[in-house]
Amino acid sequence: MPVSLQEPTAHHLLPQVVVVWGTDQVGLGGEVVVLAKVHTDFDVHTFRIACFDETRMASCGRGSVRLWRLRGGVLRSCAVDLGEYCTLELTDLAFAQALDGHHVPSAGMLFVCSHSGHILEIDHQCMAVRHVRRLLPAQPPGAPLTEKQNFSMGSGIAISSLSVSTTTCAVGSEDGYLRLWPLDFSSVLLETEHDGPVSSVSFSPDGLRVLSTTTSGHLGFLDVPSREYTVLARSHMAPVLALSTEQNQGQMATVSLDHTVRIWDLATLQQLYDFSSSEDAPCAIAFHPTMPNFFCGFSSGAVRSFSLENSGVLVEHTRHRGAITSLVITPDGRFLFSSCSQGSLVQYNCAVSRCCVLRVAANLVCQDGRPNPNILAVSGDSCRLAFVGPSKCMVTVVDSVSLDELLHVDVSTLNLASNHPDWAVAVCFSPRNSGHLLVSTSSNKVVVLDAVSGHTVRELSSVRSRACSSLALSEDSRLLVAATGRTITVWDYPTQASPSCQVYIGHSEPVHAVAFTPDQLQLISAGDAIFLWDVQATPERDGSDPEACPVHEAGSNARHLEDLASGASGLPRQQVPVPSQASLPPRSTHDRLLEGSTGTFSTSDEEGLGEENHVFEAFLQGQAPTPPVLVEKEASGGGDAPREAAKSSWTHAELPNHHSQMSEWSLRSGKAGLPTRPDSYKHFTARYKTSTRVKSVSLPPVGREQLRLKAVVGYNGNGRANMVWRPDTGFFAYTCGRLVVVEDLHSGTQRHWLGHPQEISTLALNQDGQVLASASCCGNTAARCQIRIWDVPQGLCRHLLSHHDTAVQAVAFSPDDEFLVTLGDYADRSLALWSMATYELLSSTRLLEPVHGVAFNPWDANELICVGTSAITFWLLQHQGTDTSFQVHREPVPEELGASELTSLCYGASPLLYCGSSSGQVCVWDTGTGHCFLAWEADDGEIGVLLCSGSRLVSGSNTRRLRLWAVGVVPELRRKGSSARSSSVFMERELTLDGAVVSASFDSGMDMGVVGTTAGTIWYVNWTEGTSTRLISGHRTKVNEVVFSPSESHCATCGEDGSVRVWSLASMELVIQFQVLNQSCLCVAWTPQSCGLPEQQQVVAGYSDGTLRVFSISRTALELKMHPHRSALTAIAFSTDGQTILSGDKDGLVAVSHPCTGMTFRVLSDHRGAPISAIQSTSKEYGDLGVEGVELWLAASADQRVSIWASDWLRDRCELLEWLSFPAPAVSKVRVPRAVGGNWSLPNSHCFSQAPGLLPPSLAAFCPWDRAILVCVGLGAHEEVVFYNLRQKQVVQKTPLPFFAMSLSLSPGAQLMAVGFAECMLRLLDCVSGTAQDFEGHDDSVHLCRFTPSGRLLFTAAHNEILVWEVTGP
């Protein structure tokens, strides 16, 4: 049976779904059916079906190759033992074919490739790896091959795809090459270079052609016999912002976020030109109507004129200060106009080849404008210019020659029925009648204005809940087209009364521009892709009886509903859908009974009940003529037919017998594949991790631990509602990774509750403050989410609950503390109710859609409310004996909120409920009647946090703003009902924090509170004083290094966020922060004790752009900036006297510089080609070890090599003392030969921290208790610590480790060694007794370990978590 696979597309940390579809009946007019479905916890990157047996398949992913078989409707799999290659990032696989053409299992092997260049040849019958080869770049020509060069240890070619024919293997790699190899990979047979990394390759059935695609948007094929490569198509690699068409040559120009301007031939759809700018992004474009030129506006504010004849820039103007938002040329070619984000308008004379500036007008165009081709518009007679401005609520028409104002229209006054001010989005003149000006507004309407008087001629409403961002009117004014979100809407423009419209889908992202082709036969829409639509002929209309009801045939309606139903369920449609008239179907009895109802009721008492089955959308009211039909010229995978928008909140496919307004509907349940993440920051998504935690750690006996967790530095800003504070008791808790941190705000002492196997998503404290609930997501060590119930006074976990599959979005206790409700995230979509007396699951239900928040009614423990994408849901608890069920009532989102989603909620004074929306509005509901009676604009972004107490309301949003509102008048407004106005609600205070607000707690008077942000900061907020103070702070991204002052009073950390932070060791409070924008700080060092007075203390930091910066601690200032490297720095250290800086970079170069003068006086290239992973210096006697010099220093690189040097920098002496080279894990190596007629260059090596899972980092350090001993990890083929004696010139000791080490630190105070592992584990080794103790607490790979100079404290880091351990001794 022919089968096809649906590969998982969800985040690979979540369970993935593999679906097998049967396609054998498709050619016979049958259906595509689901044969099997299975959920997987391992990573699946690629699936392949065996060519010899369609029931056998194979998959690969990160560290996983699995063989699958479909038998009896069940899909089963088994893993191939990869041995030491189990950490590879596998990217593609292919079955080999038999040489004789007969596909038998014994004739082929399975080839699997990896991002590190490995190719595994697997016997799929024996499930064993037969051969492992690695493709490596060839050595650059002319480079000496010394004993230090070992290509098996180099950086492999990153392979993205492979395909196998009977005798050949095609390999596509990220270096841009497509290579053909024999199946033994002895030499390259043929290769071709692309403009960008190759993303996929595939042999034709005859094996004579190889199809390839690239990440730069190219599609082509290599003809093997002729050795010729043909490009089939090119495309933009980012959303298209604007387009322009040209009349004479039939060309189209597009600009995109990929920093390119492309010219296309509309007849052949082939790309003609490609202009690119790495620094300046193009924003707007316009063709000259008569000359072979076009104009392009850029993000820097520059406007450039390009010639198509010589493909060069004719002239450049830089009169704008902000990014260009729109360009437009008068049809006669005389004038060009440009606008920018700063509100200026520039007029140019473009009648000559080198256009010149005529006028510059400041603050004329709306300053809130983003790039939009319809911010400016010119009339067809070239006499008038219209634009949105000077504010977004105004539209202005000026004379195109003199710029004298002709008309000023206030758009906010056009819709008096709305409670919210309206603003203009786009403008467009009618080509046939220049007296008509079309304005699209934020209320999803297109208003036709008289361009002379400004009076409203008529209005056209969009059926989509999106404003029309771009407008296009055909030359005959027959069709009006608008971009409405991800759809395009088409109106029959000449129809005056209730013009009909159709909606077309196909784009997966918002459409930014629409335009008709010069011949008016096609429509172009641009966004995530460029679509060309054919304009079909308009069917004749019978207007004899315009009021007559349309006749609906049962067959056509049934087929239409069937198609929509199959589309909603994810199954292929039975027939190609066609547009239908925008008219109502015959009304049934159920329709009439439900007409006045805005809410619906259902009952759910078991898991699996209560899930809605959205089947069809309501038709538009009234009958109207059908406009011309648009048919997409090229089929798109995401395409669909034009469809009408929904009118009601939700509808069922089969309406039940309507006995009463509260009827019980039995709803079908079926758990589908993981949905996409909603566009709401409220949903928790676990941070991506490459580490795999061990399932169990053998912890030391209680009371005999040599390490005690003392402090946690940082707050997990990735969590949601993961901080609680109770002002009356002083209880304060938050999460960091998988730890719950309970901190005393007065003394700063911490308690740490460990137990969760994965990252904690949310917290909740019960009403009496004695019980805390914490929830973590699922992972490799937990098949389901864990919900832990903690005894707050004892600090012990009392109960462990488990129900949700992916992540827990929110938890809440009932007001009487008898119940706990847990809400699953958008992928889990389940609501569970637990008894706090027995900790049993009382009831659970599947949700209709992703839900953003849940809360119990503080006055009724049997009622709770959820808010989500399209409705607010009231849940009533029904108790019958020991059984508990939910009674559900849904109310749709108010029309005043438009397309907004309800994202947050909180209760106010009885019976008020406040809800925040994704568009920044706050609406107030009367829970007694279930209706919304008030709404106001509270923010510009999504409101994720709402808190209310008494007459005050606090809102927090993703715009980083925290606002305090006076809502004491709202109870009085409730009595006015729908006539209430929000003018009496006013904002008292506003604070801007450092990130989106994700958690908050305030006292009963709302005077002071604690607020957490996505930046990893917890703030203390005092509304009375209007201040915010940092309570908890940490790095937002990965911490790369920790160093300490000689006096051990302070420490400094650096991170990929570009910051260097100085902390007080006593309190672990942030003292100083040095921030460098747009760079990552990869290493840092503190001046040694020999540098003198404390006020002379400095830290030197290395950055990703190759610069070194020296900061003064006492003066809190940058003292010196140097640029000794061309690539990113990876290691840095001071000499023992502090007068010299040694720095290593990604290319393996070590630079020696003076921190006083900034001069680099020596560069060592012995490690060239491999990143420097460690640099350390230590003092020595002048003649010790048989060499001159006052200090020893070492450099370790990622190619398993360590060099030890003796130096005396004052005498300019530096002598190599020892060169150690260790073998790496054995890998079959294949060297790529030098290309014929070309030069090969070694690609940039990647730092080990950027390529986890390939080779462990190579680390080395001088032993502090015996400086003649060198301690190394990651050097060699085994998991061990190597002790090398510099005097004896040999390895004197080896200590085995359970895994390869990721970090290493040696204690100067005691003979202790700390080793961190990628398995989230820390090991402390006593080098005297030989004993070892293991500790856990981190949520990711422990990539950093550092003892303080005294050895009393140990700092460890995993991503942005910093744990401080106290060394208690043996």
Short mmCIF file of N, CA, C and O in Angstrom, two decimals, residues 191-264:
data_model
loop_
_atom_site.label_atom_id
_atom_site.label_comp_id
_atom_site.label_asym_id
_atom_site.label_seq_id
_atom_site.Cartn_x
_atom_site.Cartn_y
_atom_site.Cartn_z
N GLU A 191 31.68 17.87 -8.33
CA GLU A 191 31.18 18.81 -7.35
C GLU A 191 30.79 20.11 -8.04
O GLU A 191 31.30 20.44 -9.12
N THR A 192 29.86 20.81 -7.42
CA THR A 192 29.44 22.11 -7.92
C THR A 192 29.21 23.02 -6.74
O THR A 192 28.75 22.59 -5.68
N GLU A 193 29.58 24.27 -6.90
CA GLU A 193 29.47 25.25 -5.82
C GLU A 193 28.24 26.11 -6.00
O GLU A 193 27.94 26.56 -7.10
N HIS A 194 27.53 26.33 -4.90
CA HIS A 194 26.33 27.16 -4.89
C HIS A 194 26.62 28.49 -4.20
O HIS A 194 27.65 28.67 -3.57
N ASP A 195 25.64 29.38 -4.31
CA ASP A 195 25.78 30.69 -3.69
C ASP A 195 25.55 30.65 -2.18
O ASP A 195 25.90 31.61 -1.48
N GLY A 196 24.99 29.60 -1.68
CA GLY A 196 24.73 29.49 -0.24
C GLY A 196 24.74 28.04 0.19
O GLY A 196 24.92 27.12 -0.63
N PRO A 197 24.57 27.78 1.48
CA PRO A 197 24.55 26.40 1.98
C PRO A 197 23.47 25.57 1.30
O PRO A 197 22.36 26.03 1.07
N VAL A 198 23.82 24.34 0.97
CA VAL A 198 22.88 23.42 0.33
C VAL A 198 21.98 22.85 1.42
O VAL A 198 22.44 22.35 2.44
N SER A 199 20.67 22.93 1.20
CA SER A 199 19.73 22.46 2.22
C SER A 199 19.16 21.08 1.93
O SER A 199 18.80 20.36 2.85
N SER A 200 19.07 20.68 0.64
CA SER A 200 18.56 19.34 0.33
C SER A 200 19.05 18.92 -1.04
O SER A 200 19.29 19.76 -1.92
N VAL A 201 19.22 17.61 -1.22
CA VAL A 201 19.61 17.02 -2.50
C VAL A 201 18.76 15.79 -2.74
O VAL A 201 18.30 15.14 -1.79
N SER A 202 18.55 15.46 -4.02
CA SER A 202 17.75 14.28 -4.35
C SER A 202 18.09 13.82 -5.76
O SER A 202 18.10 14.62 -6.70
N PHE A 203 18.38 12.50 -5.90
CA PHE A 203 18.63 11.91 -7.20
C PHE A 203 17.32 11.72 -7.96
O PHE A 203 16.26 11.45 -7.36
N SER A 204 17.38 11.85 -9.27
CA SER A 204 16.26 11.47 -10.12
C SER A 204 16.18 9.95 -10.14
O SER A 204 17.15 9.25 -9.80
N PRO A 205 15.03 9.38 -10.53
CA PRO A 205 14.91 7.92 -10.52
C PRO A 205 15.98 7.20 -11.34
O PRO A 205 16.40 6.11 -10.98
N ASP A 206 16.44 7.81 -12.45
CA ASP A 206 17.47 7.16 -13.26
C ASP A 206 18.88 7.45 -12.77
O ASP A 206 19.85 6.94 -13.33
N GLY A 207 19.02 8.28 -11.74
CA GLY A 207 20.32 8.56 -11.18
C GLY A 207 21.21 9.47 -12.02
O GLY A 207 22.39 9.62 -11.72
N LEU A 208 20.64 10.11 -13.05
CA LEU A 208 21.44 10.95 -13.94
C LEU A 208 21.36 12.43 -13.58
O LEU A 208 22.14 13.22 -14.11
N ARG A 209 20.43 12.80 -12.75
CA ARG A 209 20.30 14.19 -12.34
C ARG A 209 20.17 14.26 -10.82
O ARG A 209 19.61 13.36 -10.20
N VAL A 210 20.67 15.38 -10.28
CA VAL A 210 20.60 15.61 -8.84
C VAL A 210 19.95 16.97 -8.62
O VAL A 210 20.49 18.00 -9.05
N LEU A 211 18.79 16.96 -7.99
CA LEU A 211 18.10 18.21 -7.66
C LEU A 211 18.64 18.73 -6.33
O LEU A 211 18.88 17.96 -5.40
N SER A 212 18.84 20.04 -6.25
CA SER A 212 19.40 20.62 -5.02
C SER A 212 18.70 21.94 -4.72
O SER A 212 18.27 22.66 -5.63
N THR A 213 18.58 22.24 -3.45
CA THR A 213 18.07 23.53 -2.99
C THR A 213 19.08 24.13 -2.02
O THR A 213 19.86 23.41 -1.40
N THR A 214 19.05 25.44 -1.88
CA THR A 214 19.96 26.13 -0.97
C THR A 214 19.18 27.02 -0.02
O THR A 214 18.04 27.39 -0.28
N THR A 215 19.83 27.36 1.08
CA THR A 215 19.20 28.25 2.04
C THR A 215 19.11 29.67 1.52
O THR A 215 18.43 30.51 2.11
N SER A 216 19.82 29.97 0.43
CA SER A 216 19.72 31.29 -0.18
C SER A 216 18.59 31.38 -1.19
O SER A 216 18.48 32.35 -1.93
N GLY A 217 17.74 30.35 -1.28
CA GLY A 217 16.55 30.41 -2.11
C GLY A 217 16.71 29.95 -3.54
O GLY A 217 15.89 30.28 -4.38
N HIS A 218 17.74 29.16 -3.83
CA HIS A 218 17.95 28.68 -5.19
C HIS A 218 17.49 27.23 -5.32
O HIS A 218 17.68 26.41 -4.42
N LEU A 219 16.89 26.91 -6.45
CA LEU A 219 16.50 25.55 -6.79
C LEU A 219 17.10 25.23 -8.15
O LEU A 219 16.93 26.00 -9.10
N GLY A 220 17.82 24.12 -8.23
CA GLY A 220 18.46 23.75 -9.50
C GLY A 220 18.78 22.29 -9.53
O GLY A 220 18.52 21.54 -8.58
N PHE A 221 19.36 21.85 -10.66
CA PHE A 221 19.73 20.44 -10.77
C PHE A 221 21.07 20.33 -11.51
O PHE A 221 21.44 21.16 -12.36
N LEU A 222 21.78 19.28 -11.17
CA LEU A 222 23.06 18.94 -11.79
C LEU A 222 22.84 17.77 -12.73
O LEU A 222 22.36 16.71 -12.31
N ASP A 223 23.17 17.97 -13.99
CA ASP A 223 23.10 16.89 -14.98
C ASP A 223 24.44 16.17 -14.95
O ASP A 223 25.47 16.72 -15.36
N VAL A 224 24.44 14.93 -14.46
CA VAL A 224 25.70 14.22 -14.23
C VAL A 224 26.42 13.90 -15.53
O VAL A 224 27.64 14.14 -15.64
N PRO A 225 25.77 13.38 -16.58
CA PRO A 225 26.53 13.05 -17.80
C PRO A 225 27.19 14.28 -18.43
O PRO A 225 28.35 14.22 -18.86
N SER A 226 26.49 15.40 -18.51
CA SER A 226 27.06 16.59 -19.15
C SER A 226 27.83 17.47 -18.18
O SER A 226 28.49 18.42 -18.60
N ARG A 227 27.73 17.20 -16.89
CA ARG A 227 28.40 17.98 -15.85
C ARG A 227 27.97 19.46 -15.90
O ARG A 227 28.78 20.35 -15.66
N GLU A 228 26.72 19.70 -16.21
CA GLU A 228 26.20 21.05 -16.25
C GLU A 228 25.17 21.24 -15.15
O GLU A 228 24.38 20.34 -14.84
N TYR A 229 25.18 22.46 -14.58
CA TYR A 229 24.23 22.78 -13.51
C TYR A 229 23.28 23.85 -14.02
O TYR A 229 23.70 24.85 -14.61
N THR A 230 21.99 23.64 -13.78
CA THR A 230 20.95 24.56 -14.25
C THR A 230 20.15 25.06 -13.06
O THR A 230 19.68 24.28 -12.24
N VAL A 231 20.02 26.39 -12.97
CA VAL A 231 19.19 26.99 -11.93
C VAL A 231 17.75 27.08 -12.43
O VAL A 231 17.48 27.65 -13.48
N LEU A 232 16.83 26.51 -11.66
CA LEU A 232 15.42 26.51 -12.04
C LEU A 232 14.67 27.71 -11.48
O LEU A 232 13.81 28.28 -12.16
N ALA A 233 14.97 28.10 -10.26
CA ALA A 233 14.22 29.20 -9.64
C ALA A 233 15.05 29.82 -8.54
O ALA A 233 15.93 29.19 -7.96
N ARG A 234 14.74 31.09 -8.26
CA ARG A 234 15.32 31.82 -7.13
C ARG A 234 14.18 32.45 -6.34
O ARG A 234 13.08 32.63 -6.86
N SER A 235 14.46 32.80 -5.10
CA SER A 235 13.41 33.40 -4.28
C SER A 235 14.04 34.22 -3.18
O SER A 235 15.22 34.08 -2.86
N HIS A 236 13.22 35.11 -2.60
CA HIS A 236 13.63 35.84 -1.40
C HIS A 236 13.72 34.86 -0.23
O HIS A 236 13.02 33.85 -0.19
N MET A 237 14.53 35.23 0.74
CA MET A 237 14.71 34.39 1.92
C MET A 237 14.08 35.00 3.17
O MET A 237 14.31 34.50 4.27
N ALA A 238 13.33 36.05 3.00
CA ALA A 238 12.65 36.70 4.12
C ALA A 238 11.39 37.37 3.56
O ALA A 238 11.24 37.48 2.34
N PRO A 239 10.49 37.82 4.42
CA PRO A 239 9.26 38.44 3.92
C PRO A 239 9.52 39.61 2.98
O PRO A 239 10.44 40.40 3.17
N VAL A 240 8.67 39.71 1.96
CA VAL A 240 8.74 40.80 0.99
C VAL A 240 7.94 41.98 1.54
O VAL A 240 6.78 41.83 1.93
N LEU A 241 8.57 43.16 1.57
CA LEU A 241 7.94 44.33 2.17
C LEU A 241 7.15 45.17 1.18
O LEU A 241 6.14 45.75 1.53
N ALA A 242 7.64 45.26 -0.05
CA ALA A 242 6.99 46.13 -1.03
C ALA A 242 7.32 45.64 -2.42
O ALA A 242 8.29 44.89 -2.63
N LEU A 243 6.50 46.07 -3.41
CA LEU A 243 6.73 45.71 -4.80
C LEU A 243 6.31 46.86 -5.68
O LEU A 243 5.57 47.75 -5.27
N SER A 244 6.80 46.81 -6.91
CA SER A 244 6.43 47.81 -7.91
C SER A 244 6.50 47.15 -9.28
O SER A 244 7.37 46.30 -9.52
N THR A 245 5.58 47.49 -10.15
CA THR A 245 5.56 46.93 -11.50
C THR A 245 5.90 48.00 -12.53
O THR A 245 5.67 49.20 -12.30
N GLU A 246 6.43 47.55 -13.68
CA GLU A 246 6.86 48.45 -14.74
C GLU A 246 6.10 48.14 -16.01
O GLU A 246 5.94 46.96 -16.38
N GLN A 247 5.59 49.16 -16.70
CA GLN A 247 4.66 48.99 -17.80
C GLN A 247 5.34 48.53 -19.09
O GLN A 247 4.87 47.63 -19.77
N ASN A 248 6.49 49.13 -19.43
CA ASN A 248 7.07 48.93 -20.76
C ASN A 248 7.69 47.55 -20.94
O ASN A 248 7.43 46.86 -21.92
N GLN A 249 8.52 47.12 -19.98
CA GLN A 249 9.24 45.86 -20.11
C GLN A 249 8.54 44.70 -19.41
O GLN A 249 9.02 43.57 -19.50
N GLY A 250 7.45 44.96 -18.72
CA GLY A 250 6.76 43.89 -18.01
C GLY A 250 7.59 43.31 -16.88
O GLY A 250 7.71 42.09 -16.75
N GLN A 251 8.14 44.20 -16.07
CA GLN A 251 9.01 43.77 -14.98
C GLN A 251 8.39 44.12 -13.63
O GLN A 251 7.52 44.99 -13.53
N MET A 252 8.88 43.45 -12.62
CA MET A 252 8.44 43.68 -11.25
C MET A 252 9.67 43.77 -10.37
O MET A 252 10.64 43.00 -10.53
N ALA A 253 9.65 44.71 -9.43
CA ALA A 253 10.73 44.87 -8.45
C ALA A 253 10.18 44.60 -7.06
O ALA A 253 9.07 45.02 -6.73
N THR A 254 10.96 43.91 -6.24
CA THR A 254 10.56 43.59 -4.87
C THR A 254 11.71 43.89 -3.92
O THR A 254 12.88 43.77 -4.28
N VAL A 255 11.37 44.27 -2.70
CA VAL A 255 12.36 44.46 -1.64
C VAL A 255 11.96 43.56 -0.47
O VAL A 255 10.78 43.31 -0.24
N SER A 256 12.97 43.10 0.24
CA SER A 256 12.71 42.09 1.27
C SER A 256 13.60 42.33 2.47
O SER A 256 14.61 43.05 2.42
N LEU A 257 13.20 41.72 3.58
CA LEU A 257 14.01 41.77 4.80
C LEU A 257 15.31 41.00 4.68
O LEU A 257 16.15 41.07 5.59
N ASP A 258 15.51 40.26 3.59
CA ASP A 258 16.79 39.59 3.38
C ASP A 258 17.84 40.52 2.80
O ASP A 258 18.90 40.08 2.35
N HIS A 259 17.55 41.83 2.80
CA HIS A 259 18.49 42.87 2.36
C HIS A 259 18.74 42.83 0.86
O HIS A 259 19.80 43.24 0.40
N THR A 260 17.81 42.34 0.09
CA THR A 260 17.99 42.29 -1.36
C THR A 260 16.86 43.03 -2.06
O THR A 260 15.75 43.13 -1.56
N VAL A 261 17.22 43.55 -3.25
CA VAL A 261 16.26 44.10 -4.19
C VAL A 261 16.33 43.23 -5.44
O VAL A 261 17.42 43.03 -6.00
N ARG A 262 15.21 42.68 -5.88
CA ARG A 262 15.21 41.76 -7.00
C ARG A 262 14.26 42.26 -8.08
O ARG A 262 13.18 42.76 -7.78
N ILE A 263 14.72 42.10 -9.33
CA ILE A 263 13.93 42.47 -10.49
C ILE A 263 13.52 41.19 -11.20
O ILE A 263 14.36 40.33 -11.47
N TRP A 264 12.23 41.07 -11.52
CA TRP A 264 11.68 39.85 -12.10
C TRP A 264 11.03 40.16 -13.45
O TRP A 264 10.51 41.27 -13.67
#
